Tab-separated table of C-alpha atoms and ligand atoms in Angstrom:
chain	number	residue	atom	x	y	z
A	1	MET	CA	-2.903	-1.519	33.458
A	2	SER	CA	-3.615	-5.373	32.564
A	3	ASP	CA	-0.881	-7.426	30.483
A	4	ARG	CA	-2.903	-7.792	28.123
A	5	LEU	CA	-2.022	-7.016	24.506
A	6	PRO	CA	-4.278	-4.049	23.126
A	7	GLY	CA	-6.496	-5.563	20.087
A	8	PHE	CA	-6.574	-4.311	16.465
A	9	SER	CA	-8.992	-1.775	17.114
A	10	THR	CA	-7.962	-0.330	20.325
A	11	LEU	CA	-4.359	0.211	18.172
A	12	ALA	CA	-6.324	1.848	15.660
A	13	VAL	CA	-7.112	4.555	17.906
A	14	HIS	CA	-4.525	4.977	20.326
A	15	ALA	CA	-1.139	3.625	18.974
A	16	GLY	CA	1.631	6.127	18.655
A	17	ALA	CA	-0.577	8.756	20.397
A	18	GLN	CA	-0.272	10.562	23.826
A	19	PRO	CA	-1.962	13.849	25.094
A	20	ASP	CA	0.189	16.661	23.866
A	21	PRO	CA	2.588	17.035	26.849
A	22	THR	CA	2.489	20.918	26.630
A	23	THR	CA	-1.182	21.697	26.106
A	24	GLY	CA	-3.081	18.527	27.164
A	25	ALA	CA	-4.724	18.236	23.869
A	26	ARG	CA	-5.946	14.697	23.342
A	27	ALA	CA	-6.109	14.764	19.582
A	28	THR	CA	-2.948	14.696	17.728
A	29	PRO	CA	-1.955	18.552	16.925
A	30	ILE	CA	-1.109	19.298	13.740
A	31	TYR	CA	2.684	20.315	13.655
A	32	GLN	CA	2.794	22.736	11.038
A	33	THR	CA	6.016	23.624	10.941
A	34	THR	CA	8.987	23.727	8.602
A	35	SER	CA	11.818	23.377	11.226
A	36	PHE	CA	12.362	22.650	15.209
A	37	VAL	CA	14.920	24.513	17.451
A	38	PHE	CA	17.962	22.796	18.549
A	39	ASN	CA	18.799	22.835	22.529
A	40	ASP	CA	22.443	23.682	21.405
A	41	ALA	CA	25.007	23.309	19.115
A	42	ASP	CA	26.241	19.936	20.337
A	43	HIS	CA	22.276	18.573	20.127
A	44	ALA	CA	22.174	19.991	16.405
A	45	ALA	CA	25.534	18.496	15.850
A	46	SER	CA	24.297	15.117	17.009
A	47	LEU	CA	20.957	14.905	15.237
A	48	PHE	CA	22.627	15.775	12.020
A	49	GLY	CA	25.263	13.049	12.810
A	50	LEU	CA	22.299	10.214	13.508
A	51	GLN	CA	23.608	9.862	16.867
A	52	ALA	CA	20.498	10.846	18.568
A	53	PHE	CA	16.481	11.411	17.456
A	54	GLY	CA	14.606	14.491	17.293
A	55	ASN	CA	13.004	16.813	14.774
A	56	ILE	CA	14.973	19.000	12.606
A	57	TYR	CA	13.034	19.883	9.502
A	58	THR	CA	9.677	18.334	8.434
A	59	ARG	CA	11.115	16.993	4.728
A	60	ILE	CA	12.851	14.623	7.238
A	61	GLY	CA	10.510	13.802	10.215
A	62	ASN	CA	7.511	15.802	12.003
A	63	PRO	CA	5.845	15.024	15.250
A	64	THR	CA	2.465	14.145	13.821
A	65	ASN	CA	3.592	12.384	11.151
A	66	ALA	CA	5.422	10.304	14.014
A	67	VAL	CA	2.401	9.525	15.313
A	68	LEU	CA	0.593	8.134	12.022
A	69	GLU	CA	4.273	5.882	11.652
A	70	GLU	CA	3.947	4.735	14.759
A	71	ARG	CA	0.372	3.654	14.402
A	72	VAL	CA	0.525	1.921	11.106
A	73	ALA	CA	3.831	0.111	12.210
A	74	ALA	CA	1.463	-1.226	15.222
A	75	LEU	CA	-0.960	-2.219	13.191
A	76	GLU	CA	1.184	-3.930	10.532
A	77	GLY	CA	3.091	-5.786	12.916
A	78	GLY	CA	6.218	-4.198	12.006
A	79	THR	CA	9.149	-2.489	13.839
A	80	ALA	CA	9.342	1.170	12.394
A	81	ALA	CA	7.481	3.090	9.565
A	82	LEU	CA	7.735	6.097	7.052
A	83	ALA	CA	5.243	8.224	5.946
A	84	VAL	CA	5.570	10.216	2.433
A	85	ALA	CA	3.523	12.038	0.405
A	86	SER	CA	1.943	9.233	-1.440
A	87	GLY	CA	1.752	5.603	-2.475
A	88	HIS	CA	3.889	6.142	-5.488
A	89	ALA	CA	6.448	7.917	-3.409
A	90	ALA	CA	6.716	4.973	-1.233
A	91	GLN	CA	7.381	2.906	-4.130
A	92	VAL	CA	10.397	4.905	-5.310
A	93	VAL	CA	12.014	5.378	-1.439
A	94	VAL	CA	11.738	1.781	-1.173
A	95	LEU	CA	13.138	0.528	-4.145
A	96	GLN	CA	15.926	3.192	-4.079
A	97	GLN	CA	17.003	1.612	-1.168
A	98	LEU	CA	17.497	-1.775	-3.031
A	99	MET	CA	18.319	-1.193	-6.691
A	100	GLN	CA	21.936	0.132	-8.453
A	101	PRO	CA	21.560	0.822	-12.186
A	102	GLY	CA	21.181	-2.609	-14.181
A	103	ASP	CA	19.383	-4.170	-11.319
A	104	GLU	CA	16.012	-5.911	-11.469
A	105	PHE	CA	13.096	-6.910	-9.517
A	106	ILE	CA	10.328	-8.968	-9.950
A	107	ALA	CA	6.656	-7.847	-9.977
A	108	ALA	CA	3.455	-9.208	-10.179
A	109	ARG	CA	1.708	-8.903	-13.147
A	110	LYS	CA	-1.446	-7.978	-11.218
A	111	LEU	CA	-0.998	-4.454	-10.147
A	112	TYR	CA	-2.660	-0.810	-9.687
A	113	GLY	CA	-2.079	0.347	-13.564
A	114	GLY	CA	-0.189	3.384	-12.080
A	115	SER	CA	2.370	0.818	-10.444
A	116	ILE	CA	2.606	-0.789	-13.933
A	117	ASN	CA	3.163	2.655	-15.583
A	118	GLN	CA	5.887	3.461	-12.540
A	119	PHE	CA	7.963	0.462	-12.906
A	120	THR	CA	7.701	0.194	-16.738
A	121	HIS	CA	8.894	3.778	-17.560
A	122	ALA	CA	9.566	5.766	-14.669
A	123	PHE	CA	11.857	3.302	-13.379
A	124	LYS	CA	13.536	2.368	-16.669
A	125	SER	CA	15.329	6.030	-16.467
A	126	PHE	CA	17.177	4.913	-13.269
A	127	GLY	CA	18.241	2.047	-14.790
A	128	TRP	CA	15.630	-0.485	-12.741
A	129	ASN	CA	14.231	-3.197	-14.713
A	130	VAL	CA	11.054	-4.918	-13.926
A	131	VAL	CA	10.461	-8.310	-14.704
A	132	TRP	CA	6.741	-9.471	-14.818
A	133	ALA	CA	5.904	-12.638	-13.035
A	134	ASP	CA	2.148	-14.127	-12.712
A	135	PRO	CA	0.957	-14.233	-9.224
A	136	ASP	CA	-1.854	-17.309	-10.000
A	137	ASP	CA	1.846	-19.028	-11.086
A	138	ILE	CA	4.545	-19.201	-8.387
A	139	SER	CA	6.920	-21.096	-10.441
A	140	SER	CA	7.059	-17.884	-12.993
A	141	PHE	CA	8.413	-15.877	-9.679
A	142	GLU	CA	10.999	-18.466	-9.510
A	143	ARG	CA	11.956	-18.668	-13.261
A	144	ALA	CA	12.324	-14.722	-13.332
A	145	VAL	CA	15.439	-14.767	-10.527
A	146	THR	CA	18.702	-13.931	-11.670
A	147	PRO	CA	21.844	-12.674	-9.935
A	148	ARG	CA	20.500	-9.029	-10.156
A	149	THR	CA	17.334	-9.230	-8.807
A	150	LYS	CA	16.849	-7.038	-5.639
A	151	ALA	CA	13.580	-7.371	-4.377
A	152	ILE	CA	10.189	-9.038	-5.263
A	153	PHE	CA	6.998	-6.859	-5.418
A	154	ILE	CA	3.384	-8.155	-5.138
A	155	GLU	CA	0.024	-6.825	-4.158
A	156	SER	CA	-1.702	-8.524	-1.176
A	157	ILE	CA	-5.253	-7.965	-2.613
A	158	ALA	CA	-4.765	-7.101	-5.940
A	159	ASN	CA	-6.041	-4.436	-8.519
A	160	PRO	CA	-8.324	-4.211	-9.915
A	161	ALA	CA	-10.280	-7.644	-9.479
A	162	GLY	CA	-9.506	-7.801	-6.042
A	163	SER	CA	-7.645	-11.338	-6.520
A	164	ILE	CA	-6.013	-12.771	-3.387
A	165	THR	CA	-2.054	-13.412	-3.701
A	166	ASP	CA	-0.401	-16.408	-1.919
A	167	ILE	CA	1.772	-14.181	-0.050
A	168	GLU	CA	3.257	-17.323	1.946
A	169	ALA	CA	4.403	-19.136	-1.572
A	170	ILE	CA	5.862	-16.060	-2.975
A	171	SER	CA	7.718	-15.342	0.431
A	172	THR	CA	9.146	-18.463	-0.087
A	173	VAL	CA	10.577	-17.636	-3.314
A	174	ALA	CA	11.890	-14.418	-1.994
A	175	ARG	CA	13.779	-16.191	1.108
A	176	LYS	CA	15.312	-18.824	-1.259
A	177	ALA	CA	16.563	-15.956	-3.654
A	178	GLY	CA	17.779	-14.023	-0.670
A	179	VAL	CA	15.854	-10.660	-1.612
A	180	PRO	CA	13.305	-9.100	0.231
A	181	LEU	CA	9.034	-9.525	-0.176
A	182	ILE	CA	7.604	-5.994	-0.696
A	183	VAL	CA	3.991	-6.107	-0.465
A	184	ASP	CA	1.495	-3.350	-1.476
A	185	ASN	CA	-1.350	-3.928	0.945
A	186	THR	CA	-3.236	-1.053	0.130
A	187	LEU	CA	-6.307	-2.784	-0.790
A	188	ALA	CA	-6.571	-5.169	1.772
A	189	SER	CA	-5.712	-2.725	4.916
A	190	PRO	CA	-3.950	-4.066	7.915
A	191	TYR	CA	-7.631	-4.986	9.212
A	192	LEU	CA	-7.674	-7.727	6.712
A	193	ILE	CA	-4.259	-8.997	5.904
A	194	ARG	CA	-0.925	-8.852	7.609
A	195	PRO	CA	1.182	-9.411	5.115
A	196	ILE	CA	4.303	-9.443	7.888
A	197	ASP	CA	2.633	-12.381	9.456
A	198	HIS	CA	3.157	-14.175	6.165
A	199	GLY	CA	6.457	-13.417	5.297
A	200	ALA	CA	6.577	-9.972	4.241
A	201	ASP	CA	9.574	-7.950	4.388
A	202	ILE	CA	8.489	-4.459	3.508
A	203	VAL	CA	4.982	-3.250	3.274
A	204	VAL	CA	3.844	-0.445	1.519
A	205	HIS	CA	0.437	1.655	1.409
A	206	SER	CA	-1.221	4.311	-0.420
A	207	LEU	CA	-3.061	5.586	2.711
A	208	THR	CA	-4.644	7.802	0.043
A	209	LYS	CA	-7.120	4.480	-0.148
A	210	PHE	CA	-8.889	2.566	2.762
A	211	LEU	CA	-6.443	3.841	5.733
A	212	GLY	CA	-7.091	7.755	4.985
A	213	GLY	CA	-10.251	6.235	3.935
A	214	HIS	CA	-12.529	9.357	3.369
A	215	GLY	CA	-11.096	10.539	-0.261
A	216	ASN	CA	-9.605	13.458	1.047
A	217	SER	CA	-6.044	13.221	1.422
A	218	LEU	CA	-2.654	11.748	-0.338
A	219	GLY	CA	-0.443	9.677	1.258
A	220	GLY	CA	2.033	7.285	1.593
A	221	ILE	CA	3.814	4.852	4.272
A	222	ILE	CA	6.537	2.061	4.020
A	223	VAL	CA	6.543	-0.355	7.279
A	224	ASP	CA	9.843	-2.313	7.903
A	225	ALA	CA	9.381	-5.969	9.060
A	226	GLY	CA	12.562	-5.790	10.620
A	227	THR	CA	13.268	-9.425	9.607
A	228	PHE	CA	15.390	-9.181	6.639
A	229	ASP	CA	19.633	-9.579	6.582
A	230	TRP	CA	20.855	-6.777	4.544
A	231	SER	CA	24.548	-7.560	5.429
A	232	THR	CA	24.976	-10.767	3.508
A	233	GLY	CA	27.040	-10.673	0.034
A	234	GLY	CA	27.282	-7.174	-0.136
A	235	LYS	CA	24.245	-7.152	-2.227
A	236	TYR	CA	22.704	-4.087	-0.593
A	237	PRO	CA	25.558	-1.675	0.054
A	238	MET	CA	22.841	1.547	1.147
A	239	LEU	CA	22.120	-0.746	4.125
A	240	SER	CA	25.637	-2.559	5.037
A	241	GLU	CA	28.184	-0.227	3.863
A	242	PRO	CA	29.859	3.071	5.112
A	243	ARG	CA	27.811	5.824	4.160
A	244	PRO	CA	29.596	8.998	3.181
A	245	GLU	CA	26.489	11.357	4.187
A	246	TYR	CA	26.745	10.049	7.537
A	247	HIS	CA	30.277	10.006	8.780
A	248	GLY	CA	30.842	6.615	7.470
A	249	ILE	CA	28.277	4.809	9.632
A	250	ARG	CA	26.749	1.572	8.363
A	251	LEU	CA	22.859	1.716	8.737
A	252	GLN	CA	22.428	-2.145	9.444
A	253	GLU	CA	25.389	-2.415	11.971
A	254	THR	CA	23.830	0.853	14.080
A	255	PHE	CA	20.236	0.335	13.841
A	256	GLY	CA	19.572	-3.227	13.136
A	257	ASN	CA	16.187	-4.266	13.112
A	258	PHE	CA	14.792	-0.732	11.986
A	259	ALA	CA	17.489	-0.109	9.794
A	260	PHE	CA	15.746	-0.357	6.647
A	261	ALA	CA	13.201	2.457	7.660
A	262	ILE	CA	15.790	4.746	8.668
A	263	ALA	CA	17.425	4.217	5.393
A	264	CYS	CA	14.424	5.225	3.989
A	265	ARG	CA	14.060	8.573	5.931
A	266	VAL	CA	17.768	9.599	5.819
A	267	LEU	CA	18.837	8.711	2.495
A	268	GLY	CA	15.643	8.073	0.489
A	269	LEU	CA	12.806	10.991	2.158
A	270	ARG	CA	15.993	13.645	3.372
A	271	ASP	CA	17.449	13.726	-0.491
A	272	LEU	CA	14.255	12.528	-2.706
A	273	GLY	CA	12.113	14.720	-1.041
A	274	PRO	CA	8.655	13.666	-1.079
A	275	ALA	CA	7.609	14.578	2.733
A	276	LEU	CA	3.737	14.371	3.886
A	277	SER	CA	2.078	17.243	4.977
A	278	PRO	CA	1.249	17.013	8.563
A	279	PHE	CA	-2.008	18.025	8.007
A	280	ASN	CA	-2.316	15.241	5.738
A	281	ALA	CA	-0.923	12.848	8.561
A	282	PHE	CA	-3.975	14.652	10.647
A	283	MET	CA	-6.579	13.903	8.406
A	284	ILE	CA	-5.323	10.055	7.754
A	285	LEU	CA	-4.976	9.671	11.529
A	286	THR	CA	-8.277	10.527	12.090
A	287	GLY	CA	-9.629	8.013	9.441
A	288	ILE	CA	-7.565	5.106	10.662
A	289	GLU	CA	-9.310	5.460	14.043
A	290	THR	CA	-12.283	3.916	12.426
A	291	LEU	CA	-10.642	1.702	9.634
A	292	PRO	CA	-12.087	-1.520	11.684
A	293	LEU	CA	-15.740	-0.273	11.118
A	294	ARG	CA	-15.348	0.745	7.696
A	295	MET	CA	-13.642	-1.620	6.469
A	296	GLN	CA	-15.707	-4.692	7.867
A	297	LYS	CA	-19.140	-2.640	6.377
A	298	GLN	CA	-17.364	-2.348	3.371
A	299	CYS	CA	-16.419	-5.894	2.721
A	300	ASP	CA	-20.047	-6.865	3.849
A	301	ASN	CA	-21.560	-4.589	1.464
A	302	ALA	CA	-19.281	-5.591	-1.141
A	303	LYS	CA	-20.146	-9.227	-0.745
A	304	ALA	CA	-23.796	-8.344	-0.666
A	305	VAL	CA	-23.496	-6.305	-4.203
A	306	ALA	CA	-21.158	-8.969	-5.501
A	307	GLU	CA	-24.048	-11.619	-5.125
A	308	PHE	CA	-26.491	-9.108	-6.604
A	309	LEU	CA	-24.567	-8.915	-9.723
A	310	ALA	CA	-23.882	-12.502	-10.039
A	311	GLY	CA	-27.276	-12.906	-10.298
A	312	HIS	CA	-28.089	-10.200	-13.137
A	313	PRO	CA	-28.908	-11.381	-16.857
A	314	ALA	CA	-26.923	-8.543	-18.166
A	315	VAL	CA	-23.132	-9.619	-16.180
A	316	ALA	CA	-21.267	-12.126	-18.045
A	317	SER	CA	-18.804	-12.522	-14.635
A	318	VAL	CA	-17.960	-11.277	-11.363
A	319	SER	CA	-14.379	-11.405	-9.647
A	320	TYR	CA	-14.921	-11.310	-6.109
A	321	ALA	CA	-12.489	-13.184	-4.019
A	322	GLY	CA	-15.544	-13.306	-0.989
A	323	LEU	CA	-17.947	-15.196	-3.354
A	324	ALA	CA	-17.967	-19.195	-2.589
A	325	SER	CA	-17.673	-19.677	-6.510
A	326	ASP	CA	-14.673	-17.559	-7.071
A	327	LYS	CA	-11.152	-19.172	-8.162
A	328	TYR	CA	-9.430	-16.962	-5.170
A	329	ASN	CA	-12.165	-17.854	-2.584
A	330	GLN	CA	-9.599	-20.385	-1.028
A	331	LEU	CA	-6.903	-18.362	-0.794
A	332	ALA	CA	-9.282	-15.391	0.581
A	333	ARG	CA	-10.411	-17.710	3.346
A	334	LYS	CA	-7.053	-18.126	4.390
A	335	TYR	CA	-5.862	-14.589	4.225
A	336	ALA	CA	-8.596	-12.773	4.605
A	337	PRO	CA	-11.424	-14.252	6.735
A	338	LYS	CA	-12.952	-11.275	7.882
A	339	GLY	CA	-13.926	-10.276	4.208
A	340	ALA	CA	-12.284	-10.120	0.699
A	341	GLY	CA	-11.756	-6.547	0.667
A	342	ALA	CA	-14.428	-3.571	-1.038
A	343	VAL	CA	-12.987	-3.234	-4.499
A	344	PHE	CA	-13.740	-5.817	-7.282
A	345	THR	CA	-14.533	-6.540	-10.946
A	346	PHE	CA	-17.347	-7.822	-13.197
A	347	SER	CA	-17.643	-7.900	-16.705
A	348	LEU	CA	-20.912	-7.391	-18.814
A	349	LYS	CA	-22.149	-9.040	-21.839
A	350	GLY	CA	-22.424	-5.982	-23.729
A	351	GLY	CA	-18.837	-5.636	-23.859
A	352	TYR	CA	-16.782	-2.066	-23.985
A	353	ASP	CA	-20.315	0.416	-24.783
A	354	ALA	CA	-22.117	-1.386	-22.173
A	355	GLY	CA	-19.137	-0.726	-19.639
A	356	VAL	CA	-19.199	3.085	-20.735
A	357	ASN	CA	-22.820	2.901	-20.700
A	358	LEU	CA	-22.901	2.034	-17.174
A	359	VAL	CA	-21.280	3.797	-15.823
A	360	SER	CA	-22.616	6.914	-17.450
A	361	LYS	CA	-25.886	6.073	-15.897
A	362	LEU	CA	-25.178	5.128	-12.353
A	363	GLN	CA	-25.805	7.622	-10.007
A	364	LEU	CA	-25.244	6.990	-6.402
A	365	PHE	CA	-21.476	5.826	-7.531
A	366	SER	CA	-19.174	8.336	-8.140
A	367	HIS	CA	-16.984	8.023	-11.500
A	368	LEU	CA	-13.388	8.402	-10.833
A	369	ALA	CA	-9.935	7.282	-10.303
A	370	ASN	CA	-9.980	6.148	-6.909
A	371	VAL	CA	-10.834	3.450	-4.255
A	372	GLY	CA	-11.089	3.162	-0.874
A	373	ASP	CA	-13.814	5.978	-0.120
A	374	THR	CA	-16.813	5.965	2.271
A	375	ARG	CA	-18.331	6.473	-0.859
A	376	SER	CA	-19.066	3.780	-3.514
A	377	LEU	CA	-16.914	4.483	-6.874
A	378	VAL	CA	-16.810	3.409	-10.430
A	379	ILE	CA	-14.431	3.090	-13.351
A	380	HIS	CA	-13.959	1.291	-16.678
A	381	PRO	CA	-10.558	0.282	-16.293
A	382	ALA	CA	-9.863	-0.160	-20.390
A	383	SER	CA	-10.903	3.501	-21.239
A	384	THR	CA	-9.057	4.942	-18.146
A	385	THR	CA	-6.742	3.851	-15.343
A	386	HIS	CA	-5.391	0.722	-17.686
A	387	SER	CA	-5.843	2.428	-21.069
A	388	GLN	CA	-1.923	2.551	-21.436
A	389	LEU	CA	-1.891	-1.180	-21.928
A	390	ASP	CA	-2.451	-3.046	-25.151
A	391	ASP	CA	-5.472	-5.429	-24.955
A	392	ALA	CA	-3.502	-8.508	-24.057
A	393	ALA	CA	-2.002	-6.733	-21.404
A	394	LYS	CA	-4.955	-5.149	-20.454
A	395	ILE	CA	-6.653	-8.629	-20.132
A	396	LYS	CA	-3.613	-10.204	-18.431
A	397	SER	CA	-3.822	-7.848	-15.912
A	398	GLY	CA	-7.520	-8.370	-15.366
A	399	ALA	CA	-9.191	-5.297	-17.155
A	400	GLY	CA	-10.307	-6.526	-20.425
A	401	PRO	CA	-12.451	-4.227	-22.830
A	402	ASP	CA	-15.795	-5.502	-20.886
A	403	VAL	CA	-14.758	-4.586	-17.497
A	404	VAL	CA	-16.031	-2.726	-14.748
A	405	ARG	CA	-14.342	-1.766	-11.529
A	406	LEU	CA	-16.322	-1.481	-8.022
A	407	SER	CA	-15.022	-0.162	-4.720
A	408	ILE	CA	-17.574	0.059	-2.492
A	409	GLY	CA	-18.409	2.497	0.438
A	410	ILE	CA	-20.500	2.451	4.003
A	411	GLU	CA	-23.806	3.285	1.910
A	412	ASP	CA	-26.632	0.905	2.900
A	413	LYS	CA	-26.312	-1.740	0.360
A	414	GLU	CA	-30.037	-1.587	-0.695
A	415	ASP	CA	-29.192	1.514	-2.264
A	416	LEU	CA	-26.570	0.561	-3.879
A	417	ILE	CA	-27.837	-2.587	-5.453
A	418	ALA	CA	-30.891	-0.006	-6.463
A	419	ASP	CA	-28.375	1.966	-8.089
A	420	LEU	CA	-26.786	-0.507	-10.034
A	421	GLU	CA	-30.042	-2.064	-10.969
A	422	GLN	CA	-31.811	0.758	-12.619
A	423	ALA	CA	-28.374	1.550	-14.661
A	424	LEU	CA	-28.208	-2.086	-15.599
A	425	GLY	CA	-31.592	-2.306	-16.613
A	426	ALA	CA	-31.818	0.737	-18.811
B	501	PLP	C1	-3.668	4.386	-5.614
B	501	PLP	C2	-2.616	3.233	-5.135
B	501	PLP	C3	-1.135	3.308	-5.286
B	501	PLP	C4	-0.331	4.825	-5.572
B	501	PLP	O1	-0.809	5.948	-4.647
B	501	PLP	P1	-1.334	7.427	-4.664
B	501	PLP	O2	-1.192	7.581	-3.268
B	501	PLP	O3	-2.399	7.107	-5.368
B	501	PLP	O4	0.309	7.592	-4.943
B	501	PLP	C5	-0.575	1.900	-5.133
B	501	PLP	N1	-0.853	1.141	-5.110
B	501	PLP	C6	-2.190	0.565	-5.364
B	501	PLP	C7	-2.983	-0.553	-4.924
B	501	PLP	C8	-3.400	1.727	-5.028
B	501	PLP	O5	-4.317	1.569	-5.371
């Protein structure tokens, strides 16, 4: 073996996986079992007391899921990861380790519509308060910091308009405030952006999207950068204080730079329960093997489609950071030089009705609420994913009434453009 560190595409295929030691199986087997036999009573006791690592029960961990966790941790440059049932489950589990009732976290206003709902409504019932900030105005994050702030949450490439967030600038605010920066890296994937390289402390994903990549399996993951010191000021008791669930151990003291991933597993996943099925982990692992190929093709296709739309007379504007004229193009060149992602929006001169009409006329594009599939997808956010918001909030989050969102797949770009041309012209 050479001393060369493996590159991204090599890690996408190999990280975390070994031929199965019992059977020699080369693909990662689906360990479709709920539970694992202990060697003896001492072994069982040491597993339950966190003195030894090993498999107990699939709600807490599973060998198929472990390969997925190791692979995504390697791709993101983190110390450890925890796979869960969905992207939303990842968000709940992360914040449960950080927040006490009455605490606050600051979130960028431009987010996946489901995250806006989760933060605004579901989290309120836990006593977790979201404070919104504007990712285009870094000082709005600074102004939002209070003594009860426990985290800052942003998307690297933000839904729905594909805008690029200045991760380094916001990480400076988080550092000054003494709170971790959480980055939802779903729309970028680590192929385009590795938030940890830019100061993120925790990365979350909906694996459902580009990582799985085929629109067939839900999943989520949490990656621990291993960079945050949880012991200062008693702000994060889940990590710094003795845990009564585990004979009084302190997680940061015991597990060091992967304490956060451990907390998410042994306090979050164990007790809240959103475990990922090993079958879904297998599907997502298979998807990740081709992530670099798919993502590059999807970005290249997206740029061609965005350029076509920008020149079409029925189109009022196109928001794609990969276009030289886009207001996020500078940030795209810095953070995502390989491509500005495959999800973006455009607006139609004919407003809301034209948006609804276009969606109904497209044939190759599937009209549905997802992104990051091999297939090209379309949705009109104002009447679907963002319909819960009032008009002002829709516009602020990039989902105004005339806006259509595309997620570009791996088809031939000429076919995608022809489909849009017939639907716009009709
Ligand atoms: C889909 C999505 C989520 C939620 O993920 P699920 O797997 O659907 O729970 C969170 N963030 C972003 C950016 C998403 O696109």
